[in-house]
Coordinates of C-alpha atoms (C1' of nucleotides) in Angstrom, one line a residue:
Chain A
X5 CA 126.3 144.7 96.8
X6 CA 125.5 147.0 100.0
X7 CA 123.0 149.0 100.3
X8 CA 124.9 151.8 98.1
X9 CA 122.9 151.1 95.0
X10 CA 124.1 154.3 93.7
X11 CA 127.1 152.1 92.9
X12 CA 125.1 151.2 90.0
X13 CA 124.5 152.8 86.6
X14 CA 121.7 155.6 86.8
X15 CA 118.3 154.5 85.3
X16 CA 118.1 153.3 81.7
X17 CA 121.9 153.9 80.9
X18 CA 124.5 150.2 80.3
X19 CA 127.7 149.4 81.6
X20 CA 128.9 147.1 79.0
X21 CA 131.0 144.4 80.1
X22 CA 133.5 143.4 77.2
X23 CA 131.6 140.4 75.5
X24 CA 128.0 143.4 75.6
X25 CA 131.0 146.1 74.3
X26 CA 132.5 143.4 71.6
X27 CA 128.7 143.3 69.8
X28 CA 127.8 147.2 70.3
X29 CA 131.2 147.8 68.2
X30 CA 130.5 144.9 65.7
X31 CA 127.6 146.9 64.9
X32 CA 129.6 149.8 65.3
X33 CA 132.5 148.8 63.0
X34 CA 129.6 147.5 60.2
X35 CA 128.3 151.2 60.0
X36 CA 131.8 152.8 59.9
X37 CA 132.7 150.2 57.1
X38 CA 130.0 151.1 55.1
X39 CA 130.8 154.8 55.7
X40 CA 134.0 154.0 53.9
X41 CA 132.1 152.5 51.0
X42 CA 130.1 155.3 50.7
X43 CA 132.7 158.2 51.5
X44 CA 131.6 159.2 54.6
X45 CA 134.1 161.3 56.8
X46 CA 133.2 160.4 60.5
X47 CA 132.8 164.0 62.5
X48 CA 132.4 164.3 66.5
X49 CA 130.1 167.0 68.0
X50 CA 130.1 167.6 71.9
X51 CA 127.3 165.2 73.6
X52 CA 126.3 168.7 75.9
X53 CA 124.8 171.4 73.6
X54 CA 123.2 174.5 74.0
X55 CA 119.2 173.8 74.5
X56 CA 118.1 176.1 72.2
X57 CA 119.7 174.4 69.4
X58 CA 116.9 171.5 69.9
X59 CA 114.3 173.7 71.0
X60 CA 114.0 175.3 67.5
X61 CA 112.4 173.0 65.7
X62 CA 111.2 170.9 68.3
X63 CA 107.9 170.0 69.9
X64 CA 106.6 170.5 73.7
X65 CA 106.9 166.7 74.0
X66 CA 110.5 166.5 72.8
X67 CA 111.6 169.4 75.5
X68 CA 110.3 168.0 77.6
X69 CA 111.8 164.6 77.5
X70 CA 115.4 166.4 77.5
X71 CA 117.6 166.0 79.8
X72 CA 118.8 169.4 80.3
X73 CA 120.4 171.3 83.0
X74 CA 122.6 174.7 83.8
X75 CA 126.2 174.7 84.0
X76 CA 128.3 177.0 86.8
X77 CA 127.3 180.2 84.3
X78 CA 123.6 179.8 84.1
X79 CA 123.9 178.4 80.7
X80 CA 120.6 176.2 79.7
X81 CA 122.7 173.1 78.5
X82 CA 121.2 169.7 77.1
X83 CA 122.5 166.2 76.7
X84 CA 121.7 165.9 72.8
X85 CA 118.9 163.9 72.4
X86 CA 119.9 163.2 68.7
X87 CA 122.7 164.5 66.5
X88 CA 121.2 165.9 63.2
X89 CA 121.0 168.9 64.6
X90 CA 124.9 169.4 65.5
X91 CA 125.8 168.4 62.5
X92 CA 123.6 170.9 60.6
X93 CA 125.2 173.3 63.2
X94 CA 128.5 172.2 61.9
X95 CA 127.2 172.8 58.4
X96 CA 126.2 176.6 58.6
X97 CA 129.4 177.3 61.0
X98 CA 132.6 175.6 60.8
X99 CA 132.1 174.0 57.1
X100 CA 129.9 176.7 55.5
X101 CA 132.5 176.7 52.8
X102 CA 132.9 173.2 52.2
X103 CA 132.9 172.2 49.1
X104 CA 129.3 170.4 48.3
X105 CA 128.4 167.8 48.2
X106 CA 129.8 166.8 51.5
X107 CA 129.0 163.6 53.1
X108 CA 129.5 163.3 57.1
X109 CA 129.0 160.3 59.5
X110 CA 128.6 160.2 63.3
X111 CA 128.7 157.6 66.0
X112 CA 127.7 159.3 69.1
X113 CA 125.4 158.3 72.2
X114 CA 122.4 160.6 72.7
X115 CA 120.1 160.8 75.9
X116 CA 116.1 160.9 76.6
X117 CA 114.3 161.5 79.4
X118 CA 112.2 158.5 78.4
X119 CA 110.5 155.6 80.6
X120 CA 112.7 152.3 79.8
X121 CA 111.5 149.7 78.3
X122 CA 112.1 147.3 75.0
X123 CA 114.6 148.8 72.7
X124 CA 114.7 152.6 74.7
X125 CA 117.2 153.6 76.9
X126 CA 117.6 157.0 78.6
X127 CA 121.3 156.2 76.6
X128 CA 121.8 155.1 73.4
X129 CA 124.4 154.8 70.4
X130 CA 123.4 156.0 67.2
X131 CA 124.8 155.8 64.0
X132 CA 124.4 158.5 61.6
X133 CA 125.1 159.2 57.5
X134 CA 124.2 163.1 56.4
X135 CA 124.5 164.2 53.3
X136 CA 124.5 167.7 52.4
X137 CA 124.4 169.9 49.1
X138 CA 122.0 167.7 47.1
X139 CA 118.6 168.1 46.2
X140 CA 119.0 164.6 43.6
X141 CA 116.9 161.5 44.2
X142 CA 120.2 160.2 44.0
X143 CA 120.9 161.5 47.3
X144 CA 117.7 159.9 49.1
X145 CA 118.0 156.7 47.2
X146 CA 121.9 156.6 48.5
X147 CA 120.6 156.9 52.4
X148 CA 118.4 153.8 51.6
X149 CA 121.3 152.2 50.3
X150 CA 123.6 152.7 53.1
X151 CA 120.9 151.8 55.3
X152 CA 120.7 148.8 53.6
X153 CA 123.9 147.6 53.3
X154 CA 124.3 148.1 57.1
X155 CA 121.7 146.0 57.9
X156 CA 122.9 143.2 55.3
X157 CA 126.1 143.2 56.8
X158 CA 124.4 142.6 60.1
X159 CA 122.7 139.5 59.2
X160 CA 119.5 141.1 59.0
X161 CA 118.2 140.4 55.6
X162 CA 114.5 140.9 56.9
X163 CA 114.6 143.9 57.3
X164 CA 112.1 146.1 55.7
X165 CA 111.8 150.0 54.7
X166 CA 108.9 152.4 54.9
X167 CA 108.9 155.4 53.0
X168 CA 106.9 158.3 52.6
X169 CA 107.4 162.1 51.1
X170 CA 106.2 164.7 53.3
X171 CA 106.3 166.6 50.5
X172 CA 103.0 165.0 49.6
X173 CA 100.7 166.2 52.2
X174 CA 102.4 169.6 52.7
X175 CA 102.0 171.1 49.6
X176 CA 98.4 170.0 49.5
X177 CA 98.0 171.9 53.2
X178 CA 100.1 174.7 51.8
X179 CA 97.9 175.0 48.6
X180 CA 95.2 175.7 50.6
X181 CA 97.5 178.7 52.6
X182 CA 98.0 176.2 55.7
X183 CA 100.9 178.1 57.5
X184 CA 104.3 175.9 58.1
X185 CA 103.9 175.5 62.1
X186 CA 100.1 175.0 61.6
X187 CA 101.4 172.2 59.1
X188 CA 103.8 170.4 61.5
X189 CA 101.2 170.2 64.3
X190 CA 98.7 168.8 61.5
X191 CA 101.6 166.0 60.4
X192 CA 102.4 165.3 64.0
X193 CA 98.6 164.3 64.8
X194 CA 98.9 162.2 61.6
X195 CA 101.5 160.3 62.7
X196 CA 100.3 159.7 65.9
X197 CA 97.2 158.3 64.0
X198 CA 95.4 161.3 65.4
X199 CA 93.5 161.4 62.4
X200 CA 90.3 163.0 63.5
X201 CA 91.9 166.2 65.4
X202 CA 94.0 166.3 62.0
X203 CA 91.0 166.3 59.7
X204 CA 89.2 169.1 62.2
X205 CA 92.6 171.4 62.3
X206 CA 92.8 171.4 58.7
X207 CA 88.8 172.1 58.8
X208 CA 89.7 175.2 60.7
X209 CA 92.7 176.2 58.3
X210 CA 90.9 176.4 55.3
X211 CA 91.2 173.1 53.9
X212 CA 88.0 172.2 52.1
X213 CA 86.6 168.8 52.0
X214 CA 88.3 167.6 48.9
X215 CA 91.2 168.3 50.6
X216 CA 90.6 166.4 53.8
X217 CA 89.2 163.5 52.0
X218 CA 92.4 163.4 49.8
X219 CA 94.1 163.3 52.9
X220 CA 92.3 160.8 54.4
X221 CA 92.9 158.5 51.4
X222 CA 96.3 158.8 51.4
X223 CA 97.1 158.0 55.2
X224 CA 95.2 154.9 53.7
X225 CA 96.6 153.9 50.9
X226 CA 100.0 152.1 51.9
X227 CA 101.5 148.7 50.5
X228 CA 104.5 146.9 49.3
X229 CA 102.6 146.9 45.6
X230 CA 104.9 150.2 44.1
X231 CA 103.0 150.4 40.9
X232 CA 99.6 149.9 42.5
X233 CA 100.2 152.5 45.2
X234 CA 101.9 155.3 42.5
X235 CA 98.8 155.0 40.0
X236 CA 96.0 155.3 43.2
X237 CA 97.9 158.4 44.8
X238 CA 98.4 159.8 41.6
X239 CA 94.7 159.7 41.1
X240 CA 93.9 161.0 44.3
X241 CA 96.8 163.6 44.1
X242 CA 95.8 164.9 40.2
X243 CA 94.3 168.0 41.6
X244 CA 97.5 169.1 42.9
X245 CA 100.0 169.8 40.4
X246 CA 102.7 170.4 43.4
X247 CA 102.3 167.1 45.3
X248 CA 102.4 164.6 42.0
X249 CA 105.9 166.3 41.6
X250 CA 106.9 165.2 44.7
X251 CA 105.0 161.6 44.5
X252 CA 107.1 161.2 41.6
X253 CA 110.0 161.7 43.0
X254 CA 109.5 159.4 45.7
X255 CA 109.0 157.1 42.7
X256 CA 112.5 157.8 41.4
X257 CA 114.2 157.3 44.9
X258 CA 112.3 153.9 45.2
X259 CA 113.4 153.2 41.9
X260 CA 117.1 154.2 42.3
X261 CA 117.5 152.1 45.3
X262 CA 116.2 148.9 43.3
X263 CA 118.1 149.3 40.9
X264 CA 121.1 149.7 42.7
X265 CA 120.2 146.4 44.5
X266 CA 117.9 146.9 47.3
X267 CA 116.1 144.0 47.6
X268 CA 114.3 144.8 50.7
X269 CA 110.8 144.6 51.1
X270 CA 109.5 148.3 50.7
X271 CA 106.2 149.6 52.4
X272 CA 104.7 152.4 50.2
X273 CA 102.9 155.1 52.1
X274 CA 102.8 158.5 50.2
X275 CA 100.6 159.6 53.1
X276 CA 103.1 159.1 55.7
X277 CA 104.5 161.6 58.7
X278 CA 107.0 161.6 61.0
X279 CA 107.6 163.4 64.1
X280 CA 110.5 165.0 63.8
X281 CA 109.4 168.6 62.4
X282 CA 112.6 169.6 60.5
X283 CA 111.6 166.9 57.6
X284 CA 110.9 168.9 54.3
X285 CA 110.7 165.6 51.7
X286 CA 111.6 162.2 51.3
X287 CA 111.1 160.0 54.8
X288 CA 111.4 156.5 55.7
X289 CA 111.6 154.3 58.7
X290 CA 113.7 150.7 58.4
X291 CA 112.5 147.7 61.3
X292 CA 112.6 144.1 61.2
X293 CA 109.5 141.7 61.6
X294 CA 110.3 140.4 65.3
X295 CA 110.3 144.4 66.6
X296 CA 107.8 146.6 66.8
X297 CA 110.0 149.6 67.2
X298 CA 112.4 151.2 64.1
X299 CA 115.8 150.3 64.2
X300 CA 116.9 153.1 61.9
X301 CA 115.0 156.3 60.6
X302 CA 115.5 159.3 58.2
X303 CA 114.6 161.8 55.5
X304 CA 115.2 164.7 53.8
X305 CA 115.8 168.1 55.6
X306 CA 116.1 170.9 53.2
X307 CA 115.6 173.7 55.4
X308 CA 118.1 172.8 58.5
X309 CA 120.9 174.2 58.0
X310 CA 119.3 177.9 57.2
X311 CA 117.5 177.7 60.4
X312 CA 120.6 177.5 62.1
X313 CA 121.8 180.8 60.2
X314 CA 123.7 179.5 57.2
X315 CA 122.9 179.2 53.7
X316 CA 120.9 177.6 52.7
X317 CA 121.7 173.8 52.1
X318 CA 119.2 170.7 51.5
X319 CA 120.2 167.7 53.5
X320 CA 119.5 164.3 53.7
X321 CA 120.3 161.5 56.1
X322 CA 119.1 158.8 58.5
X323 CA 120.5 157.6 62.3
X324 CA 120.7 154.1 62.9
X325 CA 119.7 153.3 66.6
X326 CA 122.8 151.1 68.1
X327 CA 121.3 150.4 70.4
X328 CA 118.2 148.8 69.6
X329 CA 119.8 146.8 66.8
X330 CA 122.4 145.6 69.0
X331 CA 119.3 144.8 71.5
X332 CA 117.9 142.9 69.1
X333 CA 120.3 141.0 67.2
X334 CA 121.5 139.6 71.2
X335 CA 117.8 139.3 72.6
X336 CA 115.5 138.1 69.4
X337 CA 118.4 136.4 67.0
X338 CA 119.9 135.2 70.2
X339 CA 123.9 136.7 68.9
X340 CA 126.6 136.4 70.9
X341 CA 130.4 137.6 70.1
X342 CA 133.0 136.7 72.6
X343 CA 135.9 139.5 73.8
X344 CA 138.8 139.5 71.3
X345 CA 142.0 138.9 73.9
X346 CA 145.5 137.7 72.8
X347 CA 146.1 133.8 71.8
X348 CA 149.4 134.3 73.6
X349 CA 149.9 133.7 77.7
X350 CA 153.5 134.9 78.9
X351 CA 154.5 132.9 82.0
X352 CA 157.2 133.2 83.7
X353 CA 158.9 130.5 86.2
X354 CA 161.8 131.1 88.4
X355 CA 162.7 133.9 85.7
X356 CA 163.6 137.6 86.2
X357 CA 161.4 140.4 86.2
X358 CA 164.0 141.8 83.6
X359 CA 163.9 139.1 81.1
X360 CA 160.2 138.5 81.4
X361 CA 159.8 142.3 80.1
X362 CA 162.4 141.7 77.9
X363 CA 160.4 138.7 76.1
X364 CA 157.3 140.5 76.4
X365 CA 158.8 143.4 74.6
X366 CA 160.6 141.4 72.0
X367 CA 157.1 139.7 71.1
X368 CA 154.8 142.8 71.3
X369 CA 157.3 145.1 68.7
X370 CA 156.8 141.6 66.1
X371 CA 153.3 142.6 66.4
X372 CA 152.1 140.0 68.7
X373 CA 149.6 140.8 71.6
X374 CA 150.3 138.8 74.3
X375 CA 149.3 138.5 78.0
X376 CA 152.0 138.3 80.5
X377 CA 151.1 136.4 83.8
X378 CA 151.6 138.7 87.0
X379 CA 150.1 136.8 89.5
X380 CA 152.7 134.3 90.4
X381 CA 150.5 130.9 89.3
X382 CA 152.6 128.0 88.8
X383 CA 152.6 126.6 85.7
X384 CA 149.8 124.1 86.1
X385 CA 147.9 127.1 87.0
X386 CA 148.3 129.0 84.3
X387 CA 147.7 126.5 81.5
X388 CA 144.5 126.6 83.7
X389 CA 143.8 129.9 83.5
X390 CA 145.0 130.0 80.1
X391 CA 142.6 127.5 78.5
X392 CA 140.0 128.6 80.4
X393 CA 140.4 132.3 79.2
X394 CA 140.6 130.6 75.3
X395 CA 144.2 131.0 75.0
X396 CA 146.1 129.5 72.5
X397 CA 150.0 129.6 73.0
X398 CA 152.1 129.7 76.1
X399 CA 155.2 131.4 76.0
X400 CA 157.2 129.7 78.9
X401 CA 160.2 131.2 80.1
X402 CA 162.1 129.8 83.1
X403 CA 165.3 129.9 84.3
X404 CA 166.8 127.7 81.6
X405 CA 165.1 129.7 78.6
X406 CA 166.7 132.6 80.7
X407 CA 170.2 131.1 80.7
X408 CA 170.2 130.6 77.0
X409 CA 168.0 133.7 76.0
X410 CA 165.4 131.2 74.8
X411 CA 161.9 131.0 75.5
X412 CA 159.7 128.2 75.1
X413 CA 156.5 127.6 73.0
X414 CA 154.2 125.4 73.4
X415 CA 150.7 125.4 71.3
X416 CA 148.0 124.0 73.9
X417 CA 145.8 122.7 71.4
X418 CA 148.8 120.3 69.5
X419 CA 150.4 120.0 72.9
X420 CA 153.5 120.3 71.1
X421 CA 156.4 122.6 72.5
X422 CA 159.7 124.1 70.9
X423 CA 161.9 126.5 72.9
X424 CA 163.2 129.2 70.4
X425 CA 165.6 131.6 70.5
X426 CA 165.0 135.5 71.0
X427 CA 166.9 135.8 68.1
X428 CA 164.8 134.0 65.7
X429 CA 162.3 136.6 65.4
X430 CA 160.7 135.4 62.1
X431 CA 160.4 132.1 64.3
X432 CA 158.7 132.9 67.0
X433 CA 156.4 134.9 64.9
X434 CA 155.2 131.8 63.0
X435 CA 154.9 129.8 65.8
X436 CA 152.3 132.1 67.0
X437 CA 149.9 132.0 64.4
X438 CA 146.7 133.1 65.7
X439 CA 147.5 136.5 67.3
X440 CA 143.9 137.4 68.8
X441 CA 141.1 134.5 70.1
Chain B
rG19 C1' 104.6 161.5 83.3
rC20 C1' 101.0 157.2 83.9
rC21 C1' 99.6 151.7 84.5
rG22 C1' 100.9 146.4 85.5
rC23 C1' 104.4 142.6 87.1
rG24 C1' 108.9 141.7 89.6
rG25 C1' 113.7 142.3 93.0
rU26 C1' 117.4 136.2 97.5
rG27 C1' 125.7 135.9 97.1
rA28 C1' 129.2 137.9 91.0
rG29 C1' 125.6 134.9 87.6
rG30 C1' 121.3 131.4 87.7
rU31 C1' 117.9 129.8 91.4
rA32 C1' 115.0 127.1 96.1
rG33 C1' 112.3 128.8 100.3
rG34 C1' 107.7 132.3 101.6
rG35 C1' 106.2 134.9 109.6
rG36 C1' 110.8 131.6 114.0
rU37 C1' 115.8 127.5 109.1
rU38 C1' 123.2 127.7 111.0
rA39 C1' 118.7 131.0 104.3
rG40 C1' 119.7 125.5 100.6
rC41 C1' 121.5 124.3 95.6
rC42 C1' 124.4 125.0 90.7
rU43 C1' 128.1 127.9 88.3
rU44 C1' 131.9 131.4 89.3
rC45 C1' 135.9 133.4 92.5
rC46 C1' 140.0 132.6 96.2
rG47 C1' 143.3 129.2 98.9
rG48 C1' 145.4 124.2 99.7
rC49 C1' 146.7 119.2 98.1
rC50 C1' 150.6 120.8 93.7
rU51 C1' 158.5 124.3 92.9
rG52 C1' 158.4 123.3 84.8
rU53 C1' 153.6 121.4 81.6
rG54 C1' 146.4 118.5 85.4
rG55 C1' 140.8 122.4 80.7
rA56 C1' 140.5 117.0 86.2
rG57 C1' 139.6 115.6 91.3
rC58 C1' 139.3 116.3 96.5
rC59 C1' 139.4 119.6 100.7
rG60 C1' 138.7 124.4 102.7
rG61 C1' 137.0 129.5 102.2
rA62 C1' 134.5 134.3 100.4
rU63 C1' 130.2 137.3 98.9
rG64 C1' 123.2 137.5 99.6
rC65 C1' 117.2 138.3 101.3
rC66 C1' 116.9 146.3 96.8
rU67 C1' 116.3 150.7 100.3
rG68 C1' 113.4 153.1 104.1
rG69 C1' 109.3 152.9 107.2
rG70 C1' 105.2 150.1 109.4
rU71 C1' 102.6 145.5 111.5
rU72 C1' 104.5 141.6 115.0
rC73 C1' 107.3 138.8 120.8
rG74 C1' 109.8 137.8 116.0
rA75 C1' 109.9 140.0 108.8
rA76 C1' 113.8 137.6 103.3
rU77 C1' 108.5 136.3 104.0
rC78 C1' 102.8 140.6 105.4
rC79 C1' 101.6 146.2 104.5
rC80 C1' 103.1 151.2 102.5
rA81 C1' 106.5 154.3 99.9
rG82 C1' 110.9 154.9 97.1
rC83 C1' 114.7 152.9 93.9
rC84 C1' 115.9 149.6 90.1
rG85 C1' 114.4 145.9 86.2
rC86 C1' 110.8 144.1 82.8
rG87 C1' 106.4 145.0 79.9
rG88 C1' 102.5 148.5 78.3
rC89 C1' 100.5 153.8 77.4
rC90 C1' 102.7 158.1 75.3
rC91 C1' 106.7 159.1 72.2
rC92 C1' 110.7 157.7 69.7
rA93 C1' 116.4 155.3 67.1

RNA sequence: GCCGCGGUGAGGUAGGGGUUAGCCUUCCGGCCUGUGGAGCCGGAUGCCUGGGUUCGAAUCCCAGCCGCGGCCCCA
């Protein structure tokens, strides 16, 4: 390379080369497989939106790690650093009169203004399921199910999910009049493990100490032990009618997703917060052992779509990070998947141009991808090339095959040949078995 | 935004003030006009960038850029 290093990719964004791009879209094809099981219609939103869209209902910290910019106009534009918020746009705008329940998926690559390191990029791929028009435990327990069946599919049966309702410590703050932006700063801190500013900003909003120490308790009490972890909260929790409700209800969703055949290992934490502001109930994060970071996270977000100025609609959903799971499954699990190319190697000696295209033609309408060779190698050369690339069948056509309106096959693993004519398309089909290597 | 470590052809590496900067893989050409995952021969591409120290810098110093890891935050 010369000294032009702007000749590579800006900091913390890929160029995939096609065997990095073959395992991004394994994972990529896993989640849109499961959005067919689930009935998920895939939607795209533009990667550029409007910065006030994320500014609503985000902190200082998130802005700031935005990349955003103005366009010709003076417009204050964004490269989305996540998608819930488009689709919820979507919701109250262009499908406001959908009929509910309406279940959307998104594959889309989102940007942060983030230092790079393990598993973040400045660029990622994310993989999202929303569903809209619910309130149900049904509708949570069916995001842990998708999640789950994605990361099955994957190969990672390790994985394991923690979930939390911030339902829980809400209504507690708000039964003590805690105002709503006073209450996300306080579940911010939390999950920050800020606990000690949280405990003296609830102080100073009213909460008394019963309240702080039931707080306290419940940042605590975590575990894999569901029937343990329900009775202690629900002890801690009995002096608030409002948050039981919702502890119970996490209780269903846990309950729906085992039943339907989550066999995951599940982290209790009825205490637990996440940064994202919008969340109104049920949350959860999903990792493996071997990585300290989430691979996939989500919750319920009842209050969304109003913000954005339609009616109101509860949502729930979760966005699978592509790019850490695809990270991972290559770096720790040590994954590898090979470019998919044609088995089939066209090579032409001392044939036309014409009849060259016209055997590539005749094969590719069958429905067989095949490479032609347009570099004028010799035919010692290009059984080179060919099983060096992987490649299966040569499809030899020479001045004889020409003459006769023939070409000849010849399978380089048997190292048998057959010249067949153009005619015989049912022929020629069979003899090329395996289409893609 | 902060802290630490690093950067030698396309990939992997050796060297560590004066060397024609070495090796492996890859790539290109030849031996080789229709059936060689071979062999041999030949060839191509490099010290991240910019300053400084020095007679002389890939090597030492500073800054930047990029990478890796950590803080913070997050998928």
């Amino acid at each position: 390379m010369s000294g032009l290093r702007v000749l590579g990719p800006p900091r913390g964004m890929d160029d995939l080369l096609p065997d990095d791009f073959a395992l991004k879209h394994r994972v990529v094809e896993v989640i849109r497989e499961v959005f067919k099981l689930f009935g998920y219609l895939e939607v795209e939103t533009p990667t550029v939106e409007y910065y006030e869209l994320f500014a609503a209902k985000s902190g200082e910290e998130i802005r700031e790690r935005m990349f955003d910019f103005r366009d010709k106009a003076g417009r204050h534009l964004v490269l989305r650093p996540e998608v819930t918020a488009s689709i919820a746009r979507l919701m109250s705008t262009k499908l406001k009169a959908a009929p509910l329940p309406i279940r959307l998926g998104y594959i889309a690559d989102c940007y942060r203004y983030d230092e790079p390191q393990w598993g973040r990029k400045r660029r990622f791929w994310q993989g999202g399921f929303e569903l809209f028009g619910s309130r149900s435990p049904l509708a949570d327990a069916e995001i842990l199910q998708a999640s789950y069946e994605v990361f099955v599919r994957l190969g990672m049966k390790d994985h394991f999910f923690r979930v939390g309702h911030v339902g829980i410590l809400r209504s507690i703050l708000t039964d003590y009049n805690v105002e709503e932006s006073v209450q996300d700063r306080i579940l911010t801190m939390i999950d920050r493990g800020m606990e000690a500013e949280a405990f003296n900003a609830m102080r100073e909003n009213g909460v008394d100490e019963d309240g702080v120490k039931a707080v306290e308790e419940l940042i605590r009490l975590k575990g894999e032990e569901r029937g343990e972890i329900f009775s202690k909260a629900s002890d801690i929790l009995s002096p608030w009618r409002e948050a039981g409700k919702h502890l119970e209800e996490l209780n269903t969703i846990i309950d729906s997703a085992v039943e339907y055949g989550v066999n995951s290992k599940i982290i209790v934490e009825p205490g637990m917060a996440r940064g994202l502001e919008y969340y109104t109930g049920f949350i959860f994060e999903q990792g493996v052992p071997e990585a300290d970071v989430s691979l996939n996270g989500g919750g319920r977000y009842d209050k969304l779509v109003e913000l954005f100025g339609g009616k109101p609609t509860p949502g729930v959903g979760c966005a699978i990070g592509i790019t850490r799971i695809t990270h991972y499954l290559s770096e720790k699990r040590g994954v590898r998947q090979r470019a998919k190319r044609p088995c089939t190697l066209l090579v032409g000696i001392q044939a036309s141009e014409r009849y060259i295209s016209r055997v590539a033609g005749t094969l590719r309408r069958m429905g067989i991808p095949v490479e032609v060779e347009v570099t004028g190698k010799r035919l010692p050369a290009a059984i080179e090339y060919a099983l060096k690339s992987g490649i299966k069948y040569l499809v030899i056509v020479g001045s004889r095959e020409e003459s006769r309106n023939t070409a000849s096959v010849r399978d380089l693993e048997r190292k048998t040949q057959v010249e067949v004519s153009l005619d015989e398309g049912g022929r020629l089909a069979e003899m090329l078995g395996e289409r893609i290597c």
